[in-house]
Amino acid sequence: MVTTKPASRPANPRFSSGPCAKPPVWKLDALRDAPLGRSHRASICKAKLAEAIDLTREILGVPADYRIGIVPASDTGAYEMAMWSLLGERHVDMVAWESFGAGWVTDVVKQLKIAATVHEAPYGEIVDMAALNYDNDVCFTWNGTTSGVRMPHGEMIPGDRAGLTLCDATSAAFAQDLPWDKLDVTTFSWQKVMGGEGAHGMLILSPRAVERLESYTPAWPLPKIFRLTSKGKLIEGIFKGETINTPSMLAVEDYLVALKWGRSIGGLDALIHRANANARAIWNFCAAHDWIDNLAVDPATRSNTSVCLKFTDPRISDGEAFAKAVAKRLEAENIALDIGAYRDAPAGLRIWCGATVETSDIEAMLPWLEWAYHAEISNQ
């Protein structure tokens, strides 16, 4: 039993699942080149926005014929834009195994009222993606930020599908290898794996998605902020840095700093390696202790970014209260900040392990987690 406080402490106690920790080399002075007080239509600002798109393509390995756009309202805005603009042409298979996927189901079924088949799995499990009808459009999350369950691969998605795949990859991009040939629409936000600021989202479209946009007009009116076409043609400027609304050039500069750091350490392979090392430290900790476990049932679907944990000690009478007490104790010690489970998720902890987190900080935090557990279990 651990009753004394560990000697080592994390250098950075920030394990929030969004906004996430800044890159380890980040300093406020790195933003000194941000063109503040300039119109985002000015050439210097458009060049910064275009550079952010180009570096995103380079690091993620996005095919040259895919469009990448910077859009408002984070990943939520990007995914809503895709659903409102593309869906309705055919039946939709809606997939949910955590709260954000469930939110997309609500939007399609209750707001857009599109004919849909809903496939759901409880927290910790995943839908059988091979059983879906890919002649329909399919909407899903690649990595469940609130459940810690991710797609193991994309092999179950057929290359000759008739429908489009719309993938919310916000906690997967830059930490997991996304199979672009299986994804027609991909969205993510800057505030996740690269530790950027909130409010900006990325929308990546395959040629098939562009073809749908130019050949299909939804039955409902589209707000200006969702419009991707004009007179039946894609608004190409959106995918060259000419944003729909005014972006924060400070946030753009911050994203560029993170992208350049990612490139400097070895690109996508290095970023994935860092996330894997972080998650593996926690998985090994769980394997060595019988009172805590990964929420993901199948090891093949365990997330390497949003690692969700559950307490398994039968002496715990109120799981939610216990988990909150452990998280509060660690926050009070400035050991781990913002690690409580998502509000809709089962009771437990959620520890961000994306590439901007240092493995040494994870390793320093875990003995404190054990200390906090024993301090609270003694009160049961």
Coordinates of C-alpha atoms in Angstrom, one line a residue:
M1 CA 0.0 0.0 0.0
V2 CA 1.3 3.4 -1.0
T3 CA 0.7 5.8 1.9
T4 CA 3.5 8.4 1.4
K5 CA 3.6 10.8 -1.4
P6 CA 6.0 9.9 -4.3
A7 CA 9.2 11.9 -4.6
S8 CA 9.0 12.6 -8.3
R9 CA 6.5 14.9 -9.9
P10 CA 5.5 15.5 -13.5
A11 CA 7.2 18.5 -15.1
N12 CA 3.9 19.2 -16.8
P13 CA 0.7 18.1 -15.0
R14 CA -1.6 18.9 -18.0
F15 CA -3.4 15.8 -19.2
S16 CA -6.6 17.4 -20.5
S17 CA -8.3 15.8 -23.5
G18 CA -8.9 19.2 -25.1
P19 CA -7.5 21.7 -25.3
C20 CA -4.5 19.5 -24.8
A21 CA -0.9 20.1 -23.7
K22 CA 1.2 22.3 -25.8
P23 CA 4.3 20.8 -27.6
P24 CA 7.1 20.3 -25.0
V25 CA 9.2 23.0 -26.7
W26 CA 6.4 25.6 -26.8
K27 CA 7.0 29.1 -25.5
L28 CA 4.7 32.1 -25.8
D29 CA 7.5 34.0 -27.6
A30 CA 7.1 31.4 -30.5
L31 CA 4.0 33.4 -31.5
R32 CA 5.9 36.6 -32.1
D33 CA 5.5 36.3 -35.9
A34 CA 1.7 36.2 -35.8
P35 CA 0.4 39.0 -38.1
L36 CA -1.9 40.5 -35.5
G37 CA -4.1 43.4 -36.4
R38 CA -4.0 42.5 -40.1
S39 CA -6.9 41.5 -42.3
H40 CA -7.1 37.8 -42.8
R41 CA -7.4 38.7 -46.5
A42 CA -4.0 40.3 -46.5
S43 CA -1.3 38.4 -48.4
I44 CA 0.8 37.6 -45.3
C45 CA -2.3 36.1 -43.5
K46 CA -3.4 34.1 -46.5
A47 CA 0.2 32.8 -46.8
K48 CA 0.1 31.7 -43.2
L49 CA -3.3 29.9 -43.7
A50 CA -2.0 28.2 -46.8
E51 CA 1.1 27.1 -45.0
A52 CA -1.0 25.5 -42.3
I53 CA -2.9 23.6 -44.9
D54 CA 0.3 22.5 -46.7
L55 CA 2.0 21.3 -43.5
T56 CA -1.1 19.5 -42.5
R57 CA -1.1 17.6 -45.8
E58 CA 2.6 16.9 -45.6
I59 CA 2.6 15.5 -42.0
L60 CA -0.6 13.5 -42.3
G61 CA 0.2 12.2 -45.8
V62 CA -3.1 13.5 -47.3
P63 CA -3.2 12.7 -51.0
A64 CA -2.6 15.5 -53.4
D65 CA -6.1 15.3 -54.9
Y66 CA -7.9 15.7 -51.5
R67 CA -9.0 19.2 -50.5
I68 CA -8.0 20.5 -47.0
G69 CA -9.9 23.5 -45.6
I70 CA -9.7 25.5 -42.4
V71 CA -13.3 26.0 -41.1
P72 CA -14.9 27.6 -38.0
A73 CA -16.2 26.1 -34.8
S74 CA -13.6 23.4 -34.2
D75 CA -14.2 19.7 -35.1
T76 CA -17.9 20.1 -34.3
G77 CA -18.3 22.9 -37.0
A78 CA -16.3 20.9 -39.5
Y79 CA -18.4 17.7 -39.0
E80 CA -21.7 19.6 -38.9
M81 CA -20.7 21.4 -42.2
A82 CA -20.0 18.0 -43.8
M83 CA -23.3 16.4 -42.6
W84 CA -25.5 19.4 -43.6
S85 CA -23.8 19.7 -47.0
L86 CA -23.4 16.1 -48.1
L87 CA -26.0 13.9 -46.5
G88 CA -29.6 13.3 -47.7
E89 CA -28.7 12.0 -51.2
R90 CA -29.0 8.4 -49.9
H91 CA -29.7 6.3 -46.8
V92 CA -27.2 6.8 -43.9
D93 CA -25.7 4.3 -41.5
M94 CA -25.0 6.2 -38.3
V95 CA -22.4 4.7 -35.9
A96 CA -22.0 5.6 -32.3
W97 CA -20.0 4.1 -29.4
E98 CA -19.5 7.2 -27.3
S99 CA -21.1 10.6 -26.8
F100 CA -19.8 12.5 -29.8
G101 CA -21.0 9.8 -32.2
A102 CA -24.3 9.8 -30.4
G103 CA -24.5 13.6 -31.0
W104 CA -24.1 13.1 -34.7
V105 CA -26.9 10.5 -34.6
T106 CA -29.2 13.0 -33.0
D107 CA -28.4 15.7 -35.6
V108 CA -29.1 13.4 -38.5
V109 CA -32.1 11.6 -37.1
K110 CA -33.9 14.4 -35.2
Q111 CA -32.6 17.6 -36.9
L112 CA -32.0 16.8 -40.5
K113 CA -34.6 13.9 -40.4
I114 CA -32.6 11.8 -42.9
A115 CA -33.6 8.1 -43.3
A116 CA -30.9 6.3 -41.3
T117 CA -30.0 3.0 -39.7
V118 CA -28.4 3.5 -36.3
H119 CA -25.7 1.2 -35.0
E120 CA -24.7 1.6 -31.4
A121 CA -22.3 0.0 -28.9
P122 CA -21.9 0.7 -25.2
Y123 CA -18.9 2.6 -23.8
G124 CA -15.8 0.4 -23.9
E125 CA -17.0 -1.5 -27.0
I126 CA -17.2 -0.8 -30.7
V127 CA -19.7 -1.4 -33.5
D128 CA -19.0 -4.2 -35.9
M129 CA -17.9 -1.9 -38.8
A130 CA -17.7 -4.8 -41.2
A131 CA -21.4 -5.3 -40.9
L132 CA -22.4 -1.9 -42.2
N133 CA -23.8 -1.2 -45.7
Y134 CA -21.3 0.9 -47.4
D135 CA -23.6 1.5 -50.3
N136 CA -25.1 4.0 -47.8
D137 CA -23.3 7.0 -46.5
V138 CA -21.6 6.1 -43.2
C139 CA -20.9 8.5 -40.3
F140 CA -18.6 7.5 -37.5
T141 CA -15.8 8.6 -35.2
W142 CA -12.4 7.0 -35.7
N143 CA -11.3 7.4 -32.1
G144 CA -13.9 7.8 -29.3
T145 CA -12.6 10.7 -27.3
T146 CA -15.0 10.0 -24.4
S147 CA -14.7 6.2 -24.4
G148 CA -11.1 5.5 -25.3
V149 CA -12.1 3.1 -28.0
R150 CA -10.8 3.5 -31.6
M151 CA -11.0 1.8 -34.9
P152 CA -8.2 -0.8 -35.1
H153 CA -7.8 -0.3 -38.9
G154 CA -9.8 0.6 -41.9
E155 CA -9.7 -2.7 -43.7
M156 CA -13.4 -3.3 -43.3
I157 CA -14.3 -0.3 -45.4
P158 CA -14.5 -1.4 -49.0
G159 CA -12.6 0.5 -51.7
D160 CA -15.5 0.2 -54.1
R161 CA -18.2 1.6 -51.8
A162 CA -21.0 3.5 -53.4
G163 CA -21.6 5.8 -50.4
L164 CA -19.4 8.3 -48.7
T165 CA -17.6 7.8 -45.4
L166 CA -17.7 10.7 -43.0
C167 CA -15.1 10.3 -40.3
D168 CA -14.7 12.4 -37.1
A169 CA -11.0 12.0 -36.5
T170 CA -10.4 14.7 -34.0
S171 CA -8.5 12.7 -31.4
A172 CA -6.9 10.4 -34.0
A173 CA -5.3 12.8 -36.5
F174 CA -1.5 13.1 -35.9
A175 CA -1.5 10.1 -33.5
Q176 CA -3.0 7.2 -35.6
D177 CA -2.4 6.2 -39.2
L178 CA -5.6 7.2 -41.1
P179 CA -6.2 5.2 -44.4
W180 CA -7.1 8.1 -46.7
D181 CA -8.4 5.9 -49.4
K182 CA -11.1 4.7 -47.1
L183 CA -12.2 8.2 -45.9
D184 CA -14.2 10.6 -48.0
V185 CA -14.6 13.3 -45.3
T186 CA -12.3 13.7 -42.4
T187 CA -12.5 16.3 -39.7
F188 CA -10.5 17.3 -36.7
S189 CA -9.6 20.3 -34.5
W190 CA -6.3 21.9 -33.7
Q191 CA -6.8 21.6 -29.9
K192 CA -6.3 17.8 -29.7
V193 CA -3.1 15.9 -30.6
M194 CA -1.1 18.9 -31.7
G195 CA -2.1 21.0 -28.7
G196 CA -3.4 23.9 -30.7
E197 CA -6.0 26.5 -29.6
G198 CA -9.8 25.9 -29.9
A199 CA -12.4 27.3 -32.3
H200 CA -10.8 26.1 -35.6
G201 CA -11.5 22.9 -37.4
M202 CA -10.1 21.1 -40.4
L203 CA -12.2 19.6 -43.2
I204 CA -10.6 17.1 -45.6
L205 CA -12.5 16.0 -48.7
S206 CA -11.8 13.2 -51.1
P207 CA -12.6 13.6 -54.9
R208 CA -15.7 11.6 -54.3
A209 CA -16.9 14.0 -51.7
V210 CA -16.3 16.9 -54.0
E211 CA -18.2 15.2 -56.7
R212 CA -21.2 14.8 -54.3
L213 CA -21.0 18.5 -53.3
E214 CA -21.1 19.5 -57.0
S215 CA -23.9 17.1 -58.0
Y216 CA -26.3 17.2 -55.1
T217 CA -28.2 20.0 -53.4
P218 CA -29.7 19.3 -50.0
A219 CA -33.4 19.8 -49.4
W220 CA -32.8 22.2 -46.5
P221 CA -31.4 25.7 -46.5
L222 CA -27.7 26.0 -45.6
P223 CA -26.4 28.8 -43.4
K224 CA -23.6 30.8 -45.0
I225 CA -21.1 29.4 -42.6
F226 CA -21.8 25.8 -44.0
R227 CA -21.8 26.6 -47.7
L228 CA -19.0 24.9 -49.6
T229 CA -20.3 25.5 -53.1
S230 CA -21.4 28.4 -55.2
K231 CA -23.5 27.9 -58.4
G232 CA -22.9 24.2 -58.2
K233 CA -19.1 24.4 -58.0
L234 CA -16.8 23.9 -55.0
I235 CA -15.6 27.2 -53.5
E236 CA -11.9 26.4 -54.1
G237 CA -10.7 29.4 -52.1
I238 CA -11.8 27.7 -48.8
F239 CA -9.1 25.1 -49.5
K240 CA -6.4 27.6 -50.2
G241 CA -6.6 29.6 -47.0
E242 CA -9.5 31.9 -47.9
T243 CA -11.6 31.1 -44.9
I244 CA -15.4 31.4 -44.7
N245 CA -15.2 33.7 -41.7
T246 CA -12.4 35.6 -39.8
P247 CA -9.9 33.2 -38.2
S248 CA -7.6 34.0 -35.3
M249 CA -4.2 34.6 -36.7
L250 CA -2.8 34.1 -33.2
A251 CA -4.3 30.6 -33.2
V252 CA -3.1 30.0 -36.8
E253 CA 0.5 30.9 -35.7
D254 CA 0.1 28.5 -32.7
Y255 CA -1.0 25.7 -35.0
L256 CA 2.0 26.4 -37.3
V257 CA 4.4 26.2 -34.3
A258 CA 2.9 22.8 -33.4
L259 CA 3.1 21.5 -37.0
K260 CA 6.7 22.6 -37.4
W261 CA 7.6 20.9 -34.1
G262 CA 5.9 17.7 -35.4
R263 CA 7.9 17.8 -38.6
S264 CA 11.1 18.5 -36.8
I265 CA 10.9 15.4 -34.6
G266 CA 10.2 13.1 -37.6
G267 CA 6.6 13.7 -38.7
L268 CA 3.7 11.3 -38.4
D269 CA 5.7 8.2 -37.5
A270 CA 7.4 10.1 -34.6
L271 CA 4.1 11.5 -33.4
I272 CA 2.4 8.1 -33.4
H273 CA 5.4 6.7 -31.5
R274 CA 5.2 9.3 -28.8
A275 CA 1.4 8.7 -28.3
N276 CA 1.9 4.9 -28.3
A277 CA 4.7 5.2 -25.6
N278 CA 2.5 7.4 -23.4
A279 CA -0.5 5.0 -23.7
R280 CA 1.6 1.9 -23.2
A281 CA 2.9 3.3 -19.9
I282 CA -0.6 3.4 -18.6
W283 CA -1.6 0.0 -20.0
N284 CA 1.4 -1.5 -18.3
F285 CA 0.4 0.2 -15.1
C286 CA -3.1 -1.2 -15.3
A287 CA -1.7 -4.7 -16.0
A288 CA 0.3 -4.5 -12.8
H289 CA -2.6 -3.4 -10.6
D290 CA -5.9 -5.2 -10.0
W291 CA -7.9 -2.2 -9.0
I292 CA -7.8 -0.3 -12.3
D293 CA -8.4 -1.2 -15.9
N294 CA -8.8 0.2 -19.4
L295 CA -12.4 1.0 -20.3
A296 CA -11.9 -0.4 -23.8
V297 CA -12.8 -4.1 -23.6
D298 CA -10.7 -5.3 -26.6
P299 CA -7.0 -4.4 -26.4
A300 CA -7.0 -4.0 -30.2
T301 CA -9.4 -1.0 -30.0
R302 CA -7.7 0.8 -27.1
S303 CA -7.0 4.5 -27.9
N304 CA -3.5 5.7 -27.7
T305 CA -4.7 9.3 -27.1
S306 CA -7.8 9.5 -24.9
V307 CA -7.0 6.7 -22.5
C308 CA -10.1 6.0 -20.4
L309 CA -9.8 4.1 -17.2
K310 CA -12.2 2.5 -14.7
F311 CA -11.7 1.5 -11.1
T312 CA -12.5 -2.2 -10.5
D313 CA -12.1 -2.5 -6.7
P314 CA -15.3 -4.1 -5.4
R315 CA -15.0 -2.1 -2.2
I316 CA -15.9 1.1 -4.1
S317 CA -19.5 1.8 -3.3
D318 CA -20.0 5.0 -5.5
G319 CA -17.8 4.8 -8.6
E320 CA -18.5 8.4 -9.7
A321 CA -17.8 9.9 -6.3
F322 CA -14.6 7.8 -5.9
A323 CA -13.2 8.7 -9.3
K324 CA -13.9 12.4 -8.8
A325 CA -12.2 12.3 -5.4
V326 CA -9.1 10.7 -6.9
A327 CA -9.0 13.3 -9.7
K328 CA -9.6 16.2 -7.2
R329 CA -6.8 14.9 -5.0
L330 CA -4.3 14.8 -7.9
E331 CA -5.3 18.2 -9.0
A332 CA -4.8 19.6 -5.5
E333 CA -1.3 18.3 -5.6
N334 CA -0.8 19.8 -9.1
I335 CA 0.1 16.3 -10.4
A336 CA -2.7 15.7 -13.0
L337 CA -5.1 18.4 -14.2
D338 CA -8.5 17.7 -15.9
I339 CA -8.4 13.9 -15.9
G340 CA -12.0 13.2 -14.9
A341 CA -14.1 11.1 -17.2
Y342 CA -16.3 12.9 -19.7
R343 CA -19.7 13.9 -18.2
D344 CA -21.7 11.4 -20.2
A345 CA -19.1 8.5 -19.9
P346 CA -19.0 5.8 -17.2
A347 CA -17.3 6.8 -13.9
G348 CA -13.5 6.8 -14.1
L349 CA -10.6 8.8 -15.4
R350 CA -9.5 10.0 -18.8
I351 CA -5.8 10.7 -19.3
W352 CA -4.7 12.4 -22.5
C353 CA -1.7 10.6 -24.1
G354 CA -1.3 12.5 -27.4
A355 CA 2.0 13.3 -28.9
T356 CA 2.5 16.6 -27.1
V357 CA 2.6 14.8 -23.7
E358 CA 6.0 13.6 -22.5
T359 CA 6.2 9.9 -21.4
S360 CA 8.3 10.9 -18.5
D361 CA 5.3 13.0 -17.2
I362 CA 3.0 10.0 -17.5
E363 CA 5.5 7.8 -15.7
A364 CA 5.9 10.4 -12.9
M365 CA 2.1 10.8 -12.5
L366 CA 1.3 7.1 -12.2
P367 CA 2.8 6.5 -8.7
W368 CA 0.7 9.5 -7.6
L369 CA -2.4 7.9 -9.0
E370 CA -1.6 4.8 -6.9
W371 CA -1.1 7.0 -3.9
A372 CA -4.5 8.8 -4.5
Y373 CA -6.3 5.5 -5.0
H374 CA -5.0 4.2 -1.6
A375 CA -5.8 7.4 0.1
E376 CA -9.4 7.3 -1.1
I377 CA -10.0 3.5 -0.7
S378 CA -9.2 3.8 2.9
N379 CA -12.3 6.0 3.3
Q380 CA -14.6 3.3 1.9

